[in-house]
mmCIF file of the C-alpha atoms, coordinates in Angstrom:
data_MODEL
# 
_entry.id   MODEL 
# 
loop_
_atom_site.group_PDB 
_atom_site.id 
_atom_site.type_symbol 
_atom_site.label_atom_id 
_atom_site.label_alt_id 
_atom_site.label_comp_id 
_atom_site.label_asym_id 
_atom_site.label_entity_id 
_atom_site.label_seq_id 
_atom_site.pdbx_PDB_ins_code 
_atom_site.Cartn_x 
_atom_site.Cartn_y 
_atom_site.Cartn_z 
_atom_site.occupancy 
_atom_site.B_iso_or_equiv 
_atom_site.pdbx_formal_charge 
_atom_site.auth_seq_id 
_atom_site.auth_comp_id 
_atom_site.auth_asym_id 
_atom_site.auth_atom_id 
_atom_site.pdbx_PDB_model_num 
ATOM 1   C CA . MET A 1 1   ? 126.756 79.333  146.344 1.00 0.00 ? 1   MET A CA 1 
ATOM 2   C CA . ASN A 1 2   ? 125.269 76.847  143.906 1.00 0.00 ? 2   ASN A CA 1 
ATOM 3   C CA . ARG A 1 3   ? 125.063 78.097  140.249 1.00 0.00 ? 3   ARG A CA 1 
ATOM 4   C CA . LYS A 1 4   ? 121.290 77.484  139.995 1.00 0.00 ? 4   LYS A CA 1 
ATOM 5   C CA . ILE A 1 5   ? 120.646 79.543  143.131 1.00 0.00 ? 5   ILE A CA 1 
ATOM 6   C CA . GLN A 1 6   ? 122.819 82.368  141.746 1.00 0.00 ? 6   GLN A CA 1 
ATOM 7   C CA . GLN A 1 7   ? 120.834 82.343  138.495 1.00 0.00 ? 7   GLN A CA 1 
ATOM 8   C CA . LEU A 1 8   ? 117.535 82.318  140.403 1.00 0.00 ? 8   LEU A CA 1 
ATOM 9   C CA . LEU A 1 9   ? 118.651 85.298  142.514 1.00 0.00 ? 9   LEU A CA 1 
ATOM 10  C CA . LEU A 1 10  ? 119.793 87.184  139.407 1.00 0.00 ? 10  LEU A CA 1 
ATOM 11  C CA . CYS A 1 11  ? 116.470 86.557  137.631 1.00 0.00 ? 11  CYS A CA 1 
ATOM 12  C CA . THR A 1 12  ? 114.537 87.657  140.725 1.00 0.00 ? 12  THR A CA 1 
ATOM 13  C CA . ALA A 1 13  ? 116.604 90.864  140.967 1.00 0.00 ? 13  ALA A CA 1 
ATOM 14  C CA . ILE A 1 14  ? 115.984 91.642  137.286 1.00 0.00 ? 14  ILE A CA 1 
ATOM 15  C CA . LEU A 1 15  ? 112.242 91.043  137.644 1.00 0.00 ? 15  LEU A CA 1 
ATOM 16  C CA . LEU A 1 16  ? 112.033 93.238  140.745 1.00 0.00 ? 16  LEU A CA 1 
ATOM 17  C CA . THR A 1 17  ? 114.135 96.115  139.420 1.00 0.00 ? 17  THR A CA 1 
ATOM 18  C CA . GLY A 1 18  ? 112.916 96.077  135.806 1.00 0.00 ? 18  GLY A CA 1 
ATOM 19  C CA . PRO A 1 19  ? 109.862 98.306  136.448 1.00 0.00 ? 19  PRO A CA 1 
ATOM 20  C CA . CYS A 1 20  ? 112.036 100.777 138.362 1.00 0.00 ? 20  CYS A CA 1 
ATOM 21  C CA . LEU A 1 21  ? 114.597 100.938 135.568 1.00 0.00 ? 21  LEU A CA 1 
ATOM 22  C CA . ALA A 1 22  ? 111.846 101.396 132.986 1.00 0.00 ? 22  ALA A CA 1 
ATOM 23  C CA . ALA A 1 23  ? 110.441 104.307 135.003 1.00 0.00 ? 23  ALA A CA 1 
ATOM 24  C CA . ASP A 1 24  ? 113.892 105.946 135.049 1.00 0.00 ? 24  ASP A CA 1 
ATOM 25  C CA . HIS A 1 25  ? 114.291 105.571 131.267 1.00 0.00 ? 25  HIS A CA 1 
ATOM 26  C CA . PRO A 1 26  ? 111.143 106.843 129.528 1.00 0.00 ? 26  PRO A CA 1 
ATOM 27  C CA . SER A 1 27  ? 110.315 105.508 126.095 1.00 0.00 ? 27  SER A CA 1 
ATOM 28  C CA . THR A 1 28  ? 111.864 107.345 123.177 1.00 0.00 ? 28  THR A CA 1 
ATOM 29  C CA . GLU A 1 29  ? 108.800 106.741 121.040 1.00 0.00 ? 29  GLU A CA 1 
ATOM 30  C CA . ILE A 1 30  ? 106.925 109.839 119.894 1.00 0.00 ? 30  ILE A CA 1 
ATOM 31  C CA . ASN A 1 31  ? 103.480 109.009 118.528 1.00 0.00 ? 31  ASN A CA 1 
ATOM 32  C CA . ALA A 1 32  ? 103.114 110.753 115.159 1.00 0.00 ? 32  ALA A CA 1 
ATOM 33  C CA . LEU A 1 33  ? 99.340  111.003 115.572 1.00 0.00 ? 33  LEU A CA 1 
ATOM 34  C CA . THR A 1 34  ? 99.594  112.999 118.805 1.00 0.00 ? 34  THR A CA 1 
ATOM 35  C CA . ALA A 1 35  ? 102.731 114.949 117.789 1.00 0.00 ? 35  ALA A CA 1 
ATOM 36  C CA . SER A 1 36  ? 101.272 116.198 114.482 1.00 0.00 ? 36  SER A CA 1 
ATOM 37  C CA . PRO A 1 37  ? 97.474  115.746 114.535 1.00 0.00 ? 37  PRO A CA 1 
ATOM 38  C CA . ALA A 1 38  ? 97.083  118.190 111.636 1.00 0.00 ? 38  ALA A CA 1 
ATOM 39  C CA . ASN A 1 39  ? 99.158  115.874 109.413 1.00 0.00 ? 39  ASN A CA 1 
ATOM 40  C CA . PHE A 1 40  ? 98.206  112.370 110.586 1.00 0.00 ? 40  PHE A CA 1 
ATOM 41  C CA . THR A 1 41  ? 94.622  111.046 110.604 1.00 0.00 ? 41  THR A CA 1 
ATOM 42  C CA . LEU A 1 42  ? 93.648  107.746 112.222 1.00 0.00 ? 42  LEU A CA 1 
ATOM 43  C CA . LEU A 1 43  ? 91.639  105.674 109.723 1.00 0.00 ? 43  LEU A CA 1 
ATOM 44  C CA . LEU A 1 44  ? 91.543  102.308 111.523 1.00 0.00 ? 44  LEU A CA 1 
ATOM 45  C CA . GLU A 1 45  ? 92.968  100.695 114.625 1.00 0.00 ? 45  GLU A CA 1 
ATOM 46  C CA . ASN A 1 46  ? 92.615  97.190  116.014 1.00 0.00 ? 46  ASN A CA 1 
ATOM 47  C CA . GLU A 1 47  ? 94.825  94.688  117.826 1.00 0.00 ? 47  GLU A CA 1 
ATOM 48  C CA . HIS A 1 48  ? 96.817  93.993  114.633 1.00 0.00 ? 48  HIS A CA 1 
ATOM 49  C CA . VAL A 1 49  ? 97.352  97.327  112.861 1.00 0.00 ? 49  VAL A CA 1 
ATOM 50  C CA . ARG A 1 50  ? 96.986  101.066 113.026 1.00 0.00 ? 50  ARG A CA 1 
ATOM 51  C CA . VAL A 1 51  ? 96.239  102.753 109.690 1.00 0.00 ? 51  VAL A CA 1 
ATOM 52  C CA . LEU A 1 52  ? 97.069  106.442 109.284 1.00 0.00 ? 52  LEU A CA 1 
ATOM 53  C CA . GLU A 1 53  ? 96.727  108.904 106.441 1.00 0.00 ? 53  GLU A CA 1 
ATOM 54  C CA . TYR A 1 54  ? 99.600  111.386 106.284 1.00 0.00 ? 54  TYR A CA 1 
ATOM 55  C CA . VAL A 1 55  ? 99.195  114.718 104.468 1.00 0.00 ? 55  VAL A CA 1 
ATOM 56  C CA . LEU A 1 56  ? 101.847 117.403 104.117 1.00 0.00 ? 56  LEU A CA 1 
ATOM 57  C CA . LEU A 1 57  ? 101.127 120.500 102.018 1.00 0.00 ? 57  LEU A CA 1 
ATOM 58  C CA . PRO A 1 58  ? 103.858 122.362 100.080 1.00 0.00 ? 58  PRO A CA 1 
ATOM 59  C CA . GLY A 1 59  ? 106.073 124.305 102.496 1.00 0.00 ? 59  GLY A CA 1 
ATOM 60  C CA . GLU A 1 60  ? 104.517 122.583 105.516 1.00 0.00 ? 60  GLU A CA 1 
ATOM 61  C CA . GLN A 1 61  ? 106.535 120.825 108.219 1.00 0.00 ? 61  GLN A CA 1 
ATOM 62  C CA . ASP A 1 62  ? 105.373 118.277 110.794 1.00 0.00 ? 62  ASP A CA 1 
ATOM 63  C CA . LYS A 1 63  ? 106.677 117.858 114.367 1.00 0.00 ? 63  LYS A CA 1 
ATOM 64  C CA . TRP A 1 64  ? 109.325 115.508 115.799 1.00 0.00 ? 64  TRP A CA 1 
ATOM 65  C CA . HIS A 1 65  ? 108.000 111.927 115.859 1.00 0.00 ? 65  HIS A CA 1 
ATOM 66  C CA . THR A 1 66  ? 108.945 108.257 115.435 1.00 0.00 ? 66  THR A CA 1 
ATOM 67  C CA . HIS A 1 67  ? 107.368 105.283 113.647 1.00 0.00 ? 67  HIS A CA 1 
ATOM 68  C CA . PRO A 1 68  ? 106.990 101.621 114.563 1.00 0.00 ? 68  PRO A CA 1 
ATOM 69  C CA . PRO A 1 69  ? 107.516 99.064  111.760 1.00 0.00 ? 69  PRO A CA 1 
ATOM 70  C CA . LYS A 1 70  ? 105.126 99.891  108.922 1.00 0.00 ? 70  LYS A CA 1 
ATOM 71  C CA . VAL A 1 71  ? 104.084 99.618  105.317 1.00 0.00 ? 71  VAL A CA 1 
ATOM 72  C CA . SER A 1 72  ? 103.635 102.887 103.451 1.00 0.00 ? 72  SER A CA 1 
ATOM 73  C CA . TYR A 1 73  ? 101.790 103.512 100.188 1.00 0.00 ? 73  TYR A CA 1 
ATOM 74  C CA . VAL A 1 74  ? 102.193 106.868 98.425  1.00 0.00 ? 74  VAL A CA 1 
ATOM 75  C CA . LEU A 1 75  ? 98.779  108.165 97.338  1.00 0.00 ? 75  LEU A CA 1 
ATOM 76  C CA . SER A 1 76  ? 100.158 111.495 96.042  1.00 0.00 ? 76  SER A CA 1 
ATOM 77  C CA . GLY A 1 77  ? 103.888 111.955 95.700  1.00 0.00 ? 77  GLY A CA 1 
ATOM 78  C CA . GLY A 1 78  ? 106.219 114.875 96.119  1.00 0.00 ? 78  GLY A CA 1 
ATOM 79  C CA . LYS A 1 79  ? 109.579 116.026 97.417  1.00 0.00 ? 79  LYS A CA 1 
ATOM 80  C CA . LEU A 1 80  ? 110.216 115.713 101.170 1.00 0.00 ? 80  LEU A CA 1 
ATOM 81  C CA . GLU A 1 81  ? 113.175 116.752 103.292 1.00 0.00 ? 81  GLU A CA 1 
ATOM 82  C CA . ILE A 1 82  ? 113.614 114.425 106.285 1.00 0.00 ? 82  ILE A CA 1 
ATOM 83  C CA . HIS A 1 83  ? 115.496 115.848 109.279 1.00 0.00 ? 83  HIS A CA 1 
ATOM 84  C CA . LEU A 1 84  ? 117.054 113.351 111.701 1.00 0.00 ? 84  LEU A CA 1 
ATOM 85  C CA . GLU A 1 85  ? 117.825 113.715 115.386 1.00 0.00 ? 85  GLU A CA 1 
ATOM 86  C CA . ASP A 1 86  ? 121.589 113.724 114.720 1.00 0.00 ? 86  ASP A CA 1 
ATOM 87  C CA . GLY A 1 87  ? 121.251 116.964 112.724 1.00 0.00 ? 87  GLY A CA 1 
ATOM 88  C CA . THR A 1 88  ? 121.517 115.394 109.278 1.00 0.00 ? 88  THR A CA 1 
ATOM 89  C CA . SER A 1 89  ? 118.833 115.537 106.607 1.00 0.00 ? 89  SER A CA 1 
ATOM 90  C CA . PHE A 1 90  ? 118.103 114.019 103.218 1.00 0.00 ? 90  PHE A CA 1 
ATOM 91  C CA . ILE A 1 91  ? 115.656 114.438 100.342 1.00 0.00 ? 91  ILE A CA 1 
ATOM 92  C CA . ALA A 1 92  ? 113.063 111.755 99.622  1.00 0.00 ? 92  ALA A CA 1 
ATOM 93  C CA . ASP A 1 93  ? 111.357 111.909 96.236  1.00 0.00 ? 93  ASP A CA 1 
ATOM 94  C CA . GLU A 1 94  ? 108.085 110.102 97.004  1.00 0.00 ? 94  GLU A CA 1 
ATOM 95  C CA . LYS A 1 95  ? 106.590 108.584 93.845  1.00 0.00 ? 95  LYS A CA 1 
ATOM 96  C CA . THR A 1 96  ? 102.817 108.125 93.558  1.00 0.00 ? 96  THR A CA 1 
ATOM 97  C CA . GLY A 1 97  ? 101.837 104.455 93.639  1.00 0.00 ? 97  GLY A CA 1 
ATOM 98  C CA . THR A 1 98  ? 104.940 103.118 95.384  1.00 0.00 ? 98  THR A CA 1 
ATOM 99  C CA . ALA A 1 99  ? 104.826 100.905 98.463  1.00 0.00 ? 99  ALA A CA 1 
ATOM 100 C CA . ASP A 1 100 ? 107.586 100.325 101.003 1.00 0.00 ? 100 ASP A CA 1 
ATOM 101 C CA . TRP A 1 101 ? 108.273 98.416  104.225 1.00 0.00 ? 101 TRP A CA 1 
ATOM 102 C CA . ALA A 1 102 ? 110.287 100.119 106.962 1.00 0.00 ? 102 ALA A CA 1 
ATOM 103 C CA . GLY A 1 103 ? 111.366 98.971  110.391 1.00 0.00 ? 103 GLY A CA 1 
ATOM 104 C CA . VAL A 1 104 ? 111.380 101.281 113.397 1.00 0.00 ? 104 VAL A CA 1 
ATOM 105 C CA . ARG A 1 105 ? 112.141 104.874 112.396 1.00 0.00 ? 105 ARG A CA 1 
ATOM 106 C CA . GLY A 1 106 ? 113.879 107.031 114.981 1.00 0.00 ? 106 GLY A CA 1 
ATOM 107 C CA . LYS A 1 107 ? 113.108 110.617 115.901 1.00 0.00 ? 107 LYS A CA 1 
ATOM 108 C CA . HIS A 1 108 ? 112.663 112.868 112.850 1.00 0.00 ? 108 HIS A CA 1 
ATOM 109 C CA . TYR A 1 109 ? 110.511 115.561 111.286 1.00 0.00 ? 109 TYR A CA 1 
ATOM 110 C CA . VAL A 1 110 ? 109.586 116.133 107.660 1.00 0.00 ? 110 VAL A CA 1 
ATOM 111 C CA . LYS A 1 111 ? 109.250 119.256 105.513 1.00 0.00 ? 111 LYS A CA 1 
ATOM 112 C CA . ASN A 1 112 ? 107.509 119.312 102.131 1.00 0.00 ? 112 ASN A CA 1 
ATOM 113 C CA . VAL A 1 113 ? 110.037 121.114 99.915  1.00 0.00 ? 113 VAL A CA 1 
ATOM 114 C CA . GLY A 1 114 ? 108.153 120.388 96.691  1.00 0.00 ? 114 GLY A CA 1 
ATOM 115 C CA . SER A 1 115 ? 105.245 122.060 94.938  1.00 0.00 ? 115 SER A CA 1 
ATOM 116 C CA . THR A 1 116 ? 102.650 119.293 95.464  1.00 0.00 ? 116 THR A CA 1 
ATOM 117 C CA . SER A 1 117 ? 100.728 118.007 98.462  1.00 0.00 ? 117 SER A CA 1 
ATOM 118 C CA . VAL A 1 118 ? 102.031 114.642 99.663  1.00 0.00 ? 118 VAL A CA 1 
ATOM 119 C CA . ARG A 1 119 ? 99.571  111.969 100.865 1.00 0.00 ? 119 ARG A CA 1 
ATOM 120 C CA . ILE A 1 120 ? 100.809 108.654 102.233 1.00 0.00 ? 120 ILE A CA 1 
ATOM 121 C CA . LEU A 1 121 ? 98.876  105.750 103.717 1.00 0.00 ? 121 LEU A CA 1 
ATOM 122 C CA . LEU A 1 122 ? 100.742 104.176 106.675 1.00 0.00 ? 122 LEU A CA 1 
ATOM 123 C CA . VAL A 1 123 ? 99.910  100.720 108.032 1.00 0.00 ? 123 VAL A CA 1 
ATOM 124 C CA . GLU A 1 124 ? 101.716 100.180 111.325 1.00 0.00 ? 124 GLU A CA 1 
ATOM 125 C CA . ASP A 1 125 ? 102.272 96.532  112.266 1.00 0.00 ? 125 ASP A CA 1 
ATOM 126 C CA . LYS A 1 126 ? 101.573 96.177  115.999 1.00 0.00 ? 126 LYS A CA 1 
ATOM 127 C CA . ALA A 1 127 ? 103.064 92.664  116.266 1.00 0.00 ? 127 ALA A CA 1 
ATOM 128 C CA . ALA A 1 128 ? 106.305 93.851  114.647 1.00 0.00 ? 128 ALA A CA 1 
ATOM 129 C CA . ALA A 1 129 ? 106.303 96.908  116.947 1.00 0.00 ? 129 ALA A CA 1 
ATOM 130 C CA . ARG A 1 130 ? 105.975 94.690  120.042 1.00 0.00 ? 130 ARG A CA 1 
ATOM 131 C CA . GLU A 1 131 ? 108.749 92.440  118.755 1.00 0.00 ? 131 GLU A CA 1 
ATOM 132 C CA . ALA A 1 132 ? 111.024 95.417  118.069 1.00 0.00 ? 132 ALA A CA 1 
ATOM 133 C CA . ALA A 1 133 ? 110.352 96.850  121.545 1.00 0.00 ? 133 ALA A CA 1 
ATOM 134 C CA . SER A 1 134 ? 111.017 93.666  123.508 1.00 0.00 ? 134 SER A CA 1 
ATOM 135 C CA . PRO A 1 135 ? 114.602 92.820  124.341 1.00 0.00 ? 135 PRO A CA 1 
ATOM 136 C CA . PRO A 1 136 ? 116.018 89.609  122.892 1.00 0.00 ? 136 PRO A CA 1 
ATOM 137 C CA . SER A 1 137 ? 115.619 86.695  125.251 1.00 0.00 ? 137 SER A CA 1 
ATOM 138 C CA . SER A 1 138 ? 118.618 84.703  126.360 1.00 0.00 ? 138 SER A CA 1 
ATOM 139 C CA . PRO A 1 139 ? 118.074 81.299  127.915 1.00 0.00 ? 139 PRO A CA 1 
ATOM 140 C CA . LEU A 1 140 ? 119.667 80.641  131.300 1.00 0.00 ? 140 LEU A CA 1 
ATOM 141 C CA . LYS A 1 141 ? 122.314 77.954  131.276 1.00 0.00 ? 141 LYS A CA 1 
# 
């Protein structure tokens, strides 16, 4: 069979089975806003960004969630313990007035182990999230 016909058949098979494969493998994303509505508040959403305010009181813990690529700005700092899906954890000392960029963050939950309320402004980048979610393209040769 001619190489171009083989490539065309392969592309057709991928296009036809892609939706079925996606249905068999649900997304691993866990929306923080719906997972922990007591801790995340939607401030703004449009086609470009989603802006959330995150609040965690001393001793409080949120629920398992993930994050798309985002900028964070610490409004009120404190000491957080971040628990990862693999069973490990680490301490993050959030400093008031600091800003940070982070790519996709996998499944985790956070506990405020300090004595102050922590408030963080999160600006999720929807274009970066779409880019991170789409598989890399490879041109047919």
